[in-house]
């Protein structure tokens, strides 16, 4: 009888231990894997982000803007210069099929352009990491998809490039004497072939 009771007690203890493990109280419980960190989408000033419509951007950017449309492309440019870093610049939003695809700041510094340019390199590297040298043709190709006459390749110089974690391309460069710009290209536009009309090709 004692042997039967002893065997029964062993079975009861084993069952209790199994229940504890099943409930998550076991000493050797399996660790739960942590959720992978989600990469957030690129966000510009005032909460503006890629794929927004002209109406959405206008509701967030308080500076008055002028708008023009050519085919599937629309361009909105601030009617007055806006503050960026410690400077002021013309701000341009570029849309394809009413979705935000490109943003540029255009600066005009007649007397201290070199100092201002290198200050912005430092500021952008502080935010996005070390820059890479890039070919002027990259900037030319991006802008040609919208306005082939906007830039002359030979005038684009000292191109510094960054890629944000979501694939946004960022470029700082001279496009004329004492005039330089920061260009933000959406991941769709930065991808090879992005922005081109390939219908029927």
mmCIF file of C-alpha atoms in Angstrom:
data_model
loop_
_atom_site.group_PDB
_atom_site.id
_atom_site.type_symbol
_atom_site.label_atom_id
_atom_site.label_comp_id
_atom_site.label_asym_id
_atom_site.label_seq_id
_atom_site.Cartn_x
_atom_site.Cartn_y
_atom_site.Cartn_z
ATOM 1 C CA UNK A 1 0.000 0.000 0.000
ATOM 2 C CA UNK A 2 2.820 2.360 0.856
ATOM 3 C CA UNK A 3 4.443 1.653 -2.509
ATOM 4 C CA UNK A 4 1.190 2.510 -4.290
ATOM 5 C CA UNK A 5 0.875 5.772 -2.342
ATOM 6 C CA UNK A 6 4.508 6.662 -3.051
ATOM 7 C CA UNK A 7 4.061 6.027 -6.755
ATOM 8 C CA UNK A 8 0.872 8.103 -6.725
ATOM 9 C CA UNK A 9 2.670 11.012 -5.010
ATOM 10 C CA UNK A 10 5.444 10.913 -7.613
ATOM 11 C CA UNK A 11 2.868 11.088 -10.403
ATOM 12 C CA UNK A 12 1.080 13.996 -8.705
ATOM 13 C CA UNK A 13 4.340 15.954 -8.303
ATOM 14 C CA UNK A 14 5.254 15.355 -11.951
ATOM 15 C CA UNK A 15 1.841 16.545 -13.072
ATOM 16 C CA UNK A 16 2.104 19.658 -10.898
ATOM 17 C CA UNK A 17 5.561 20.444 -12.256
ATOM 18 C CA UNK A 18 4.307 20.048 -15.819
ATOM 19 C CA UNK A 19 1.384 22.374 -15.106
ATOM 20 C CA UNK A 20 3.722 24.969 -13.677
ATOM 21 C CA UNK A 21 5.892 24.839 -16.775
ATOM 22 C CA UNK A 22 2.841 25.084 -18.988
ATOM 23 C CA UNK A 23 1.699 28.128 -17.041
ATOM 24 C CA UNK A 24 5.056 29.782 -17.555
ATOM 25 C CA UNK A 25 6.355 29.329 -14.002
ATOM 26 C CA UNK A 26 9.069 26.776 -14.810
ATOM 27 C CA UNK A 27 12.603 27.723 -13.922
ATOM 28 C CA UNK A 28 13.756 26.888 -17.453
ATOM 29 C CA UNK A 29 10.950 28.552 -19.392
ATOM 30 C CA UNK A 30 11.662 29.310 -23.051
ATOM 31 C CA UNK A 31 12.458 33.025 -23.586
ATOM 32 C CA UNK A 32 10.030 34.957 -25.756
ATOM 33 C CA UNK A 33 11.777 36.530 -28.758
ATOM 34 C CA UNK A 34 11.634 40.321 -28.839
ATOM 35 C CA UNK A 35 9.716 42.016 -31.628
ATOM 36 C CA UNK A 36 11.906 43.378 -34.400
ATOM 37 C CA UNK A 37 12.153 47.169 -34.335
ATOM 38 C CA UNK A 38 10.102 48.722 -37.089
ATOM 39 C CA UNK A 39 11.884 51.165 -39.386
ATOM 40 C CA UNK A 40 9.936 54.408 -39.346
ATOM 41 C CA UNK A 41 9.198 56.268 -42.567
ATOM 42 C CA UNK A 42 11.145 59.424 -43.384
ATOM 43 C CA UNK A 43 9.509 62.523 -41.892
ATOM 44 C CA UNK A 44 10.292 66.035 -43.119
ATOM 45 C CA UNK A 45 9.568 69.394 -41.461
ATOM 46 C CA UNK A 46 6.145 69.946 -39.889
ATOM 47 C CA UNK A 47 5.364 66.216 -40.076
ATOM 48 C CA UNK A 48 5.376 66.071 -43.888
ATOM 49 C CA UNK A 49 6.170 62.619 -45.309
ATOM 50 C CA UNK A 50 6.399 60.825 -48.644
ATOM 51 C CA UNK A 51 3.268 60.008 -50.667
ATOM 52 C CA UNK A 52 1.282 62.911 -49.196
ATOM 53 C CA UNK A 53 -0.932 64.849 -51.606
ATOM 54 C CA UNK A 54 -0.626 68.546 -52.409
ATOM 55 C CA UNK A 55 -3.589 69.211 -50.128
ATOM 56 C CA UNK A 56 -1.997 67.362 -47.216
ATOM 57 C CA UNK A 57 1.329 69.163 -47.613
ATOM 58 C CA UNK A 58 -0.391 72.542 -47.895
ATOM 59 C CA UNK A 59 -2.266 71.862 -44.656
ATOM 60 C CA UNK A 60 1.024 71.235 -42.801
ATOM 61 C CA UNK A 61 3.384 73.782 -44.387
ATOM 62 C CA UNK A 62 2.115 77.166 -43.215
ATOM 63 C CA UNK A 63 4.264 79.246 -45.609
ATOM 64 C CA UNK A 64 2.226 80.435 -48.644
ATOM 65 C CA UNK A 65 3.114 78.476 -51.794
ATOM 66 C CA UNK A 66 2.807 78.844 -55.545
ATOM 67 C CA UNK A 67 1.854 75.774 -57.568
ATOM 68 C CA UNK A 68 2.274 74.682 -61.169
ATOM 69 C CA UNK A 69 1.485 71.400 -62.916
ATOM 70 C CA UNK A 70 2.951 69.781 -66.019
ATOM 71 C CA UNK A 71 1.554 66.395 -66.977
ATOM 72 C CA UNK A 72 1.751 64.019 -64.033
ATOM 73 C CA UNK A 73 4.176 66.267 -62.135
ATOM 74 C CA UNK A 74 3.173 69.113 -59.801
ATOM 75 C CA UNK A 75 5.548 71.577 -58.137
ATOM 76 C CA UNK A 76 4.815 73.711 -55.072
ATOM 77 C CA UNK A 77 7.336 76.411 -54.101
ATOM 78 C CA UNK A 78 7.139 78.657 -51.070
ATOM 79 C CA UNK A 79 6.379 82.274 -51.941
ATOM 80 C CA UNK A 80 9.006 83.402 -49.433
ATOM 81 C CA UNK A 81 12.153 81.884 -47.983
ATOM 82 C CA UNK A 82 11.848 79.535 -45.025
ATOM 83 C CA UNK A 83 14.167 78.931 -42.081
ATOM 84 C CA UNK A 84 16.314 75.790 -42.266
ATOM 85 C CA UNK A 85 19.208 75.137 -39.884
ATOM 86 C CA UNK A 86 20.624 78.633 -39.315
ATOM 87 C CA UNK A 87 19.877 79.818 -42.874
ATOM 88 C CA UNK A 88 16.944 80.668 -45.125
ATOM 89 C CA UNK A 89 16.126 78.954 -48.405
ATOM 90 C CA UNK A 90 13.507 78.490 -51.096
ATOM 91 C CA UNK A 91 11.533 75.328 -50.340
ATOM 92 C CA UNK A 92 10.164 73.231 -53.208
ATOM 93 C CA UNK A 93 7.851 70.191 -53.015
ATOM 94 C CA UNK A 94 7.582 67.984 -56.108
ATOM 95 C CA UNK A 95 4.723 65.537 -56.664
ATOM 96 C CA UNK A 96 4.098 62.767 -59.164
ATOM 97 C CA UNK A 97 0.456 61.807 -59.664
ATOM 98 C CA UNK A 98 -0.315 63.916 -56.587
ATOM 99 C CA UNK A 99 2.087 61.991 -54.346
ATOM 100 C CA UNK A 100 5.095 63.721 -52.781
ATOM 101 C CA UNK A 101 8.279 62.379 -54.395
ATOM 102 C CA UNK A 102 10.999 65.032 -54.000
ATOM 103 C CA UNK A 103 11.851 68.038 -51.821
ATOM 104 C CA UNK A 104 14.566 70.643 -52.312
ATOM 105 C CA UNK A 105 15.985 73.554 -50.358
ATOM 106 C CA UNK A 106 17.767 76.071 -52.597
ATOM 107 C CA UNK A 107 20.222 78.492 -50.981
ATOM 108 C CA UNK A 108 21.790 81.664 -52.389
ATOM 109 C CA UNK A 109 24.811 82.863 -50.380
ATOM 110 C CA UNK A 110 26.845 85.400 -52.304
ATOM 111 C CA UNK A 111 29.558 86.179 -49.768
ATOM 112 C CA UNK A 112 29.884 83.171 -47.472
ATOM 113 C CA UNK A 113 28.694 80.227 -49.559
ATOM 114 C CA UNK A 114 31.729 78.062 -48.742
ATOM 115 C CA UNK A 115 31.311 78.524 -44.981
ATOM 116 C CA UNK A 116 27.559 77.907 -45.220
ATOM 117 C CA UNK A 117 28.022 74.849 -47.454
ATOM 118 C CA UNK A 118 30.462 73.171 -45.090
ATOM 119 C CA UNK A 119 28.332 74.033 -42.083
ATOM 120 C CA UNK A 120 25.450 72.143 -43.722
ATOM 121 C CA UNK A 121 27.714 69.169 -44.417
ATOM 122 C CA UNK A 122 28.429 69.012 -40.685
ATOM 123 C CA UNK A 123 24.763 69.416 -39.743
ATOM 124 C CA UNK A 124 23.605 66.707 -42.165
ATOM 125 C CA UNK A 125 26.358 64.332 -41.047
ATOM 126 C CA UNK A 126 25.325 64.899 -37.436
ATOM 127 C CA UNK A 127 21.780 63.807 -38.331
ATOM 128 C CA UNK A 128 22.319 61.175 -41.051
ATOM 129 C CA UNK A 129 25.890 59.963 -40.557
ATOM 130 C CA UNK A 130 29.014 60.230 -42.683
ATOM 131 C CA UNK A 131 28.408 61.462 -46.222
ATOM 132 C CA UNK A 132 29.556 59.768 -49.412
ATOM 133 C CA UNK A 133 30.866 61.501 -52.500
ATOM 134 C CA UNK A 134 28.489 61.121 -55.446
ATOM 135 C CA UNK A 135 28.610 61.816 -59.158
ATOM 136 C CA UNK A 136 26.870 65.004 -60.373
ATOM 137 C CA UNK A 137 25.017 62.892 -62.934
ATOM 138 C CA UNK A 138 22.987 61.275 -60.138
ATOM 139 C CA UNK A 139 21.493 64.641 -59.186
ATOM 140 C CA UNK A 140 21.063 65.591 -62.838
ATOM 141 C CA UNK A 141 19.201 62.348 -63.573
ATOM 142 C CA UNK A 142 16.849 62.828 -60.624
ATOM 143 C CA UNK A 143 15.950 66.366 -61.643
ATOM 144 C CA UNK A 144 15.715 65.516 -65.358
ATOM 145 C CA UNK A 145 12.714 63.318 -64.637
ATOM 146 C CA UNK A 146 10.843 66.489 -63.714
ATOM 147 C CA UNK A 147 12.552 69.381 -65.522
ATOM 148 C CA UNK A 148 15.374 68.520 -67.976
ATOM 149 C CA UNK A 149 16.355 72.195 -68.203
ATOM 150 C CA UNK A 150 16.597 72.886 -64.482
ATOM 151 C CA UNK A 151 20.284 71.966 -64.040
ATOM 152 C CA UNK A 152 23.334 71.879 -66.278
ATOM 153 C CA UNK A 153 25.533 68.890 -65.453
ATOM 154 C CA UNK A 154 28.772 70.843 -65.645
ATOM 155 C CA UNK A 155 27.527 73.260 -62.963
ATOM 156 C CA UNK A 156 26.696 70.541 -60.416
ATOM 157 C CA UNK A 157 29.696 70.196 -58.120
ATOM 158 C CA UNK A 158 30.766 68.777 -54.753
ATOM 159 C CA UNK A 159 27.890 66.328 -54.366
ATOM 160 C CA UNK A 160 27.614 64.856 -50.866
ATOM 161 C CA UNK A 161 25.140 62.006 -50.454
ATOM 162 C CA UNK A 162 23.351 60.205 -47.619
ATOM 163 C CA UNK A 163 20.793 57.404 -47.547
ATOM 164 C CA UNK A 164 18.268 57.403 -44.717
ATOM 165 C CA UNK A 165 17.193 54.096 -43.149
ATOM 166 C CA UNK A 166 13.977 53.990 -45.205
ATOM 167 C CA UNK A 167 15.826 54.473 -48.510
ATOM 168 C CA UNK A 168 15.395 58.236 -48.860
ATOM 169 C CA UNK A 169 18.272 59.752 -50.839
ATOM 170 C CA UNK A 170 19.679 63.062 -49.557
ATOM 171 C CA UNK A 171 22.082 65.189 -51.614
ATOM 172 C CA UNK A 172 23.893 68.447 -50.864
ATOM 173 C CA UNK A 173 25.572 70.098 -53.866
ATOM 174 C CA UNK A 174 26.417 73.294 -55.705
ATOM 175 C CA UNK A 175 24.291 73.905 -58.800
ATOM 176 C CA UNK A 176 25.694 77.335 -59.704
ATOM 177 C CA UNK A 177 28.245 79.843 -58.474
ATOM 178 C CA UNK A 178 27.445 80.615 -54.812
ATOM 179 C CA UNK A 179 24.183 78.647 -55.077
ATOM 180 C CA UNK A 180 23.663 75.240 -53.543
ATOM 181 C CA UNK A 181 20.809 72.925 -52.637
ATOM 182 C CA UNK A 182 19.716 70.010 -50.499
ATOM 183 C CA UNK A 183 17.642 67.472 -52.431
ATOM 184 C CA UNK A 184 15.543 64.776 -50.739
ATOM 185 C CA UNK A 185 14.417 61.973 -53.076
ATOM 186 C CA UNK A 186 11.797 59.442 -51.980
ATOM 187 C CA UNK A 187 12.737 55.729 -51.953
ATOM 188 C CA UNK A 188 10.547 55.232 -55.043
ATOM 189 C CA UNK A 189 12.374 57.978 -56.926
ATOM 190 C CA UNK A 190 15.807 56.938 -55.652
ATOM 191 C CA UNK A 191 15.382 53.349 -56.857
ATOM 192 C CA UNK A 192 16.878 52.492 -60.271
ATOM 193 C CA UNK A 193 14.357 53.559 -62.882
ATOM 194 C CA UNK A 194 12.206 55.306 -60.308
ATOM 195 C CA UNK A 195 10.220 58.191 -61.736
ATOM 196 C CA UNK A 196 10.616 57.218 -65.396
ATOM 197 C CA UNK A 197 7.666 56.470 -67.660
ATOM 198 C CA UNK A 198 8.322 52.919 -68.878
ATOM 199 C CA UNK A 199 4.893 52.272 -70.367
ATOM 200 C CA UNK A 200 5.290 50.116 -73.472
ATOM 201 C CA UNK A 201 9.041 49.611 -73.036
#
